[in-house]
Each structure stands twice: as structure tokens, then as C-alpha cells.
Tab-separated table of C-alpha atoms and ligand atoms in Angstrom:
chain	number	residue	atom	x	y	z
Z	1374	UNK	CA	64.736	143.209	171.178
Z	1375	UNK	CA	66.044	140.968	168.740
Z	1376	UNK	CA	67.490	142.361	165.760
Z	1377	UNK	CA	65.666	141.709	162.214
Z	1378	UNK	CA	67.476	139.160	160.247
Z	1379	UNK	CA	69.238	140.719	157.266
Z	1380	UNK	CA	68.163	140.342	153.541
Z	1381	UNK	CA	68.377	136.863	152.715
Z	1382	UNK	CA	71.734	137.095	150.811
Z	1383	UNK	CA	73.668	138.270	153.607
Z	1384	UNK	CA	72.724	134.960	155.586
Z	1385	UNK	CA	74.957	132.425	156.241
Z	1386	UNK	CA	71.790	130.306	156.067
Z	1387	UNK	CA	71.893	130.672	152.452
Z	1388	UNK	CA	75.730	130.258	152.061
Z	1389	UNK	CA	75.444	127.400	153.534
Z	1390	UNK	CA	73.074	125.841	151.111
Z	1391	UNK	CA	73.820	127.496	147.603
Z	1392	UNK	CA	77.944	127.995	148.305
Z	1393	UNK	CA	79.468	131.305	147.238
Z	1394	UNK	CA	76.443	131.874	144.568
Z	1395	UNK	CA	74.247	133.439	146.646
Z	1396	UNK	CA	71.004	132.712	143.980
Z	1397	UNK	CA	69.345	129.691	141.972
Z	1398	UNK	CA	71.513	127.844	139.316
Z	1399	UNK	CA	74.989	128.698	140.642
Z	1400	UNK	CA	77.808	128.220	137.834
Z	1401	UNK	CA	75.515	126.168	135.821
Z	1402	UNK	CA	73.410	129.328	134.150
Z	1403	UNK	CA	76.609	131.378	134.929
Z	1404	UNK	CA	78.952	128.755	132.520
Z	1405	UNK	CA	75.598	128.361	130.171
Z	1406	UNK	CA	75.835	132.205	129.505
Z	1407	UNK	CA	79.705	132.334	129.162
Z	1408	UNK	CA	79.543	129.432	126.617
Z	1409	UNK	CA	76.960	131.156	124.580
Z	1410	UNK	CA	78.350	134.034	124.262
Z	1411	UNK	CA	81.796	132.430	123.250
Z	1412	UNK	CA	83.587	134.083	126.208
Z	1413	UNK	CA	87.457	134.013	125.728
Z	1414	UNK	CA	90.685	135.039	127.346
Z	1415	UNK	CA	91.145	138.770	127.668
Z	1416	UNK	CA	87.255	140.316	127.403
Z	1417	UNK	CA	86.365	142.652	129.643
Z	1418	UNK	CA	83.787	141.419	131.546
Z	1419	UNK	CA	81.536	143.028	134.397
Z	1420	UNK	CA	79.407	141.514	136.907
Z	1421	UNK	CA	76.745	143.489	138.743
Z	1422	UNK	CA	75.630	142.910	142.181
Z	1423	UNK	CA	78.750	140.897	142.640
Z	1424	UNK	CA	77.970	139.297	146.332
Z	1425	UNK	CA	80.746	137.208	147.437
Z	1426	UNK	CA	82.595	137.883	144.282
Z	1427	UNK	CA	82.245	133.690	143.091
Z	1428	UNK	CA	81.429	134.706	139.218
Z	1429	UNK	CA	84.356	137.377	139.216
Z	1430	UNK	CA	86.529	134.610	140.173
Z	1431	UNK	CA	84.970	131.957	138.212
Z	1432	UNK	CA	85.081	134.347	134.684
Z	1433	UNK	CA	88.535	134.955	135.457
Z	1434	UNK	CA	90.005	131.240	136.232
Z	1435	UNK	CA	87.602	129.226	134.107
Z	1436	UNK	CA	87.459	131.451	130.744
Z	1437	UNK	CA	90.390	134.011	131.200
Z	1438	UNK	CA	88.451	137.034	131.322
Z	1439	UNK	CA	89.104	140.351	132.557
Z	1440	UNK	CA	86.689	140.376	135.084
Z	1441	UNK	CA	85.344	142.777	137.483
Z	1442	UNK	CA	82.568	143.188	139.758
Z	1443	UNK	CA	80.671	145.761	141.320
Z	1444	UNK	CA	79.036	145.682	144.734
Z	1445	UNK	CA	77.376	148.102	146.848
Z	1446	UNK	CA	77.026	146.287	150.142
Z	1447	UNK	CA	80.038	147.087	152.699
Z	1448	UNK	CA	78.886	143.633	154.526
Z	1449	UNK	CA	79.199	141.730	151.322
Z	1450	UNK	CA	82.301	143.090	150.700
Z	1451	UNK	CA	83.478	142.391	153.712
Z	1452	UNK	CA	82.271	138.752	153.759
Z	1453	UNK	CA	83.861	138.159	150.043
Z	1454	UNK	CA	87.305	138.614	151.666
Z	1455	UNK	CA	89.357	137.623	149.089
Z	1456	UNK	CA	88.301	137.641	145.547
Z	1457	UNK	CA	90.173	140.393	143.833
Z	1458	UNK	CA	88.495	142.710	141.586
Z	1459	UNK	CA	85.559	143.887	143.626
Z	1460	UNK	CA	84.519	147.670	143.477
Z	1461	UNK	CA	82.179	148.902	145.798
Z	1462	UNK	CA	79.380	150.720	143.623
Z	1463	UNK	CA	75.815	150.456	142.524
Z	1464	UNK	CA	74.779	148.736	139.598
Z	1465	UNK	CA	72.840	151.710	138.341
Z	1466	UNK	CA	75.887	154.475	138.694
Z	1467	UNK	CA	78.624	152.465	137.313
Z	1468	UNK	CA	82.284	154.134	137.958
Z	1469	UNK	CA	83.288	153.178	134.089
Z	1470	UNK	CA	83.780	155.186	131.083
Z	1471	UNK	CA	81.431	154.406	127.969
Z	1472	UNK	CA	82.049	151.411	126.139
Z	1473	UNK	CA	83.983	149.832	128.782
Z	1474	UNK	CA	82.958	145.877	128.484
Z	1475	UNK	CA	82.155	143.324	126.146
Z	1476	UNK	CA	79.857	141.526	128.459
Z	1477	UNK	CA	77.758	142.243	131.329
Z	1478	UNK	CA	76.719	139.586	134.255
Z	1479	UNK	CA	73.507	140.676	136.572
Z	1480	UNK	CA	72.743	137.243	138.232
Z	1481	UNK	CA	69.416	137.831	140.739
Z	1482	UNK	CA	70.288	141.485	140.959
Z	1483	UNK	CA	67.747	143.734	138.567
Z	1484	UNK	CA	64.826	142.956	140.673
Z	1485	UNK	CA	66.655	144.891	143.733
Z	1486	UNK	CA	67.281	147.986	141.785
Z	1487	UNK	CA	64.352	150.904	142.513
Z	1488	UNK	CA	65.087	152.400	138.708
Z	1489	UNK	CA	65.383	149.569	136.694
Z	1490	UNK	CA	64.988	151.666	133.398
Z	1491	UNK	CA	67.900	153.929	134.766
Z	1492	UNK	CA	69.785	150.546	135.329
Z	1493	UNK	CA	69.334	149.421	131.972
Z	1494	UNK	CA	70.508	152.689	130.622
Z	1495	UNK	CA	73.490	152.483	132.438
Z	1496	UNK	CA	74.179	148.850	131.273
Z	1497	UNK	CA	73.835	149.902	127.968
Z	1498	UNK	CA	76.403	153.109	128.353
Z	1499	UNK	CA	79.246	150.861	129.532
Z	1500	UNK	CA	78.803	148.211	126.858
Z	1501	UNK	CA	80.776	148.101	123.858
Z	1502	UNK	CA	78.585	147.908	120.416
Z	1503	UNK	CA	77.295	144.714	120.123
Z	1504	UNK	CA	78.265	143.638	123.634
Z	1505	UNK	CA	76.282	140.872	125.671
Z	1506	UNK	CA	73.883	141.569	128.590
Z	1507	UNK	CA	73.700	138.078	130.484
Z	1508	UNK	CA	70.511	138.753	133.259
Z	1509	UNK	CA	68.871	135.910	135.437
Z	1510	UNK	CA	66.473	136.430	137.809
Z	1511	UNK	CA	63.541	135.955	139.945
Z	1512	UNK	CA	60.247	137.122	138.017
Z	1513	UNK	CA	56.937	136.778	139.209
Z	1514	UNK	CA	54.495	134.367	137.616
Z	1515	UNK	CA	51.189	136.128	139.160
Z	1516	UNK	CA	49.985	139.098	140.838
Z	1517	UNK	CA	52.066	141.505	142.344
Z	1518	UNK	CA	53.865	140.105	145.604
Z	1519	UNK	CA	54.140	143.549	147.531
Z	1520	UNK	CA	56.287	146.239	148.338
Z	1521	UNK	CA	59.180	144.448	150.724
Z	1522	UNK	CA	62.811	144.638	149.659
Z	1523	UNK	CA	63.443	140.973	149.103
Z	1524	UNK	CA	63.968	139.951	145.400
Z	1525	UNK	CA	60.681	137.763	145.477
Z	1526	UNK	CA	58.988	140.686	146.935
Z	1527	UNK	CA	60.304	142.849	144.299
Z	1528	UNK	CA	60.539	140.197	140.960
Z	1529	UNK	CA	58.451	141.588	138.064
Z	1530	UNK	CA	56.343	139.961	135.482
Z	1531	UNK	CA	58.772	138.233	132.984
Z	1532	UNK	CA	57.041	140.353	129.789
Z	1533	UNK	CA	57.867	143.401	132.165
Z	1534	UNK	CA	61.454	142.868	132.033
Z	1535	UNK	CA	61.302	141.863	128.316
Z	1536	UNK	CA	59.759	145.203	127.423
Z	1537	UNK	CA	62.615	146.929	129.985
Z	1538	UNK	CA	65.164	145.049	128.169
Z	1539	UNK	CA	63.895	145.841	124.494
Z	1540	UNK	CA	63.262	149.362	125.279
Z	1541	UNK	CA	66.995	149.971	126.766
Z	1542	UNK	CA	68.364	148.700	123.047
Z	1543	UNK	CA	69.136	145.449	123.324
Z	1544	UNK	CA	67.897	142.384	121.054
Z	1545	UNK	CA	67.071	139.319	123.077
Z	1546	UNK	CA	68.766	136.311	122.174
Z	1547	UNK	CA	67.803	133.626	124.315
Z	1548	UNK	CA	65.383	133.740	127.254
Z	1549	UNK	CA	65.193	130.292	129.149
Z	1550	UNK	CA	63.179	129.099	131.999
Z	1551	UNK	CA	65.441	127.748	134.921
Z	1552	UNK	CA	62.642	127.695	137.799
Z	1553	UNK	CA	63.692	124.193	138.609
Z	1554	UNK	CA	66.787	125.909	140.063
Z	1555	UNK	CA	64.817	128.011	142.343
Z	1556	UNK	CA	62.847	124.766	143.458
Z	1557	UNK	CA	65.654	122.947	143.917
Z	1558	UNK	CA	67.205	125.921	146.251
Z	1559	UNK	CA	63.886	126.457	147.852
Z	1560	UNK	CA	63.814	122.816	148.999
Z	1561	UNK	CA	67.429	122.589	150.051
Z	1562	UNK	CA	66.999	125.874	152.560
Z	1563	UNK	CA	63.644	124.742	153.983
Z	1564	UNK	CA	65.126	120.984	154.411
Z	1565	UNK	CA	68.282	122.734	156.202
Z	1566	UNK	CA	67.339	126.096	157.472
Z	1567	UNK	CA	64.057	126.200	159.025
Z	1568	UNK	CA	61.952	129.377	159.026
Z	1569	UNK	CA	64.885	130.594	155.668
Z	1570	UNK	CA	62.684	131.045	152.828
Z	1571	UNK	CA	63.403	132.174	149.160
Z	1572	UNK	CA	59.695	132.747	148.557
Z	1573	UNK	CA	59.828	129.918	145.695
Z	1574	UNK	CA	56.257	129.165	147.012
Z	1575	UNK	CA	54.750	132.498	145.901
Z	1576	UNK	CA	53.870	132.418	142.255
Z	1577	UNK	CA	57.532	132.779	141.205
Z	1578	UNK	CA	60.082	131.705	138.476
Z	1579	UNK	CA	63.527	131.773	137.415
Z	1580	UNK	CA	64.946	133.244	133.866
Z	1581	UNK	CA	68.263	133.274	131.919
Z	1582	UNK	CA	68.056	135.845	129.392
Z	1583	UNK	CA	71.156	136.927	127.278
Z	1584	UNK	CA	70.713	140.118	125.381
Z	1585	UNK	CA	72.839	142.077	122.782
Z	1586	UNK	CA	73.586	145.778	122.549
Z	1587	UNK	CA	72.322	147.347	119.583
Z	1588	UNK	CA	73.836	150.422	117.950
Z	1589	UNK	CA	76.408	152.313	118.832
J	1467	SAM	C1	71.068	137.683	145.558
J	1467	SAM	S1	72.365	138.428	145.586
J	1467	SAM	C2	73.194	137.577	144.254
J	1467	SAM	C3	74.758	138.175	144.500
J	1467	SAM	C4	75.560	137.279	143.412
J	1467	SAM	N1	75.046	138.279	141.954
J	1467	SAM	C5	75.417	136.016	143.227
J	1467	SAM	O1	74.786	135.540	142.168
J	1467	SAM	O2	76.235	135.554	143.938
J	1467	SAM	C6	71.970	140.018	145.535
J	1467	SAM	C7	73.642	141.181	145.252
J	1467	SAM	O3	72.832	142.303	144.758
J	1467	SAM	C8	73.672	143.357	145.193
J	1467	SAM	N2	72.603	144.742	145.048
J	1467	SAM	C9	71.523	145.187	145.878
J	1467	SAM	N3	71.021	146.217	145.306
J	1467	SAM	C10	72.188	146.708	144.244
J	1467	SAM	C11	72.435	147.527	143.418
J	1467	SAM	N4	71.640	148.461	143.124
J	1467	SAM	N5	73.084	147.560	142.539
J	1467	SAM	C12	74.352	146.494	142.519
J	1467	SAM	N6	73.784	145.294	143.363
J	1467	SAM	C13	72.934	145.324	144.305
J	1467	SAM	C14	73.141	142.959	146.975
J	1467	SAM	O4	73.974	143.469	147.944
J	1467	SAM	C15	73.422	141.383	146.809
J	1467	SAM	O5	74.850	141.396	147.159
């Protein structure tokens, strides 16, 4: 019996097309966010669901940030093989003290959380007052896509994510549509890896959101 393929983000076909950033937009969106929040050397940053550690390396090398990443998948950490600063942990159970970070990046990961309000509460806890949350993710533009395990299956409508973030104690400073990056990734996957899809044809878009922690 053939083994079922793992999730898309653990497949070499995605890495071959997307490189080390396993999501639409790659470093273009990471840099857009880092520039927007004015990231400067020495700032403490955590990448949630760091995958192969590409964003951690980028934030260290280009911005001089003190960046770490958490990633729960042993398979991903094994594939990462190199980047410093990756810790095995889930994004909704962060092994850090309250108020540790100036910024959190969560790129194409929140849709995978079982408990999103709990995850947002954890983000709020580990951020300093006024700290930034950078979120990019898929969102559903139509009716529910079903209860599967992929990012595409689990994507929420954008207005639900906006409510979640605001109810979590954040003010949204920037919200941009970057669906062109999703279409581009889907097209490149379809072109190079037959039968592998990121689900772009199923009523999905892609957004970048930057929110700031309110209160103490
Ligand atoms: C689409 S990949 C994105 C990886 C990385 N952020 C990037 O941009 O290259 C999603 C990642 O989220 C991780 N993930 C899944 N559930 C998670 C959770 N509860 N907390 C943190 N990361 C999670 C997966 O293991 C995977 O590495």
C-alpha cells in the first residue's frame, strides 16, 4: 500500500518551487513587514511555525535582529539542517516569558492552529507592550472549504481573522491583499509538479496583516 504524502509544506515539490520560504510571497512579504515595523539590529523577534528557518536567517542577516523560531515538526527541523535559533515547540504553547519579544512573525501558520484564540492569547503574552504581530496567511473567500488538515482546508474568512486579532488585544495597522503571490505559487507548482496543488483554485486569497499589541 502506498503511503499518503505528507502535508504540502513537508514535500520537496514545494521546496523546489518556493525555495526555503514555504509559502506565497517569500521574502518579499517578510521584508515588507520588517521594513514597515522599522526592525533594527538587536530587536528580539520570534518566528512562529518557522519551517526551515528561512525567516529567522533573513531577520538575523539582513536586519541584525535577535531572531529565533519555533517549529513543532521534527521532520521540518531535520530538513532545516543548518539555521541557528530554531526550537521545537508549538506556536500556541510558547516556552518564553511574558513580554520577551518586540515582534512576532507568523507566516502561513495561523490557519493550522487548532485553537486560534488560544494562540492569539499566547502571542499577546510573549510580546512587549506595543510589540508587533506580523501575520500572513490564506483566507477563504467563499463558503467553508471543509475540515481537512491542509492550510487551504483550514483557511478562515478574513473578517473572522480580523475579529480574532482585535479581540486578542491588538490594533490592526496594515492589512493588504497579496493573492497575486498565491496565484503565482499555484501556477509554478502546477507547472513543475503535476498533481501537487496549494488549493488556489478553491476560493482562497492571501493577506499580510500587521497588528500592534495594545495595553500593558
Ligand atoms: C506553510 S508552512 C510555513 C513555514 C514557514 N513559516 C515559512 O514561511 O516558510 C507551515 C508551518 O507551520 C508549522 N505548524 C503547524 N502547526 C503549528 C503550530 N500549532 N504551531 C507552530 N507551527 C505549526 C508546520 O510544521 C509548518 O512548518
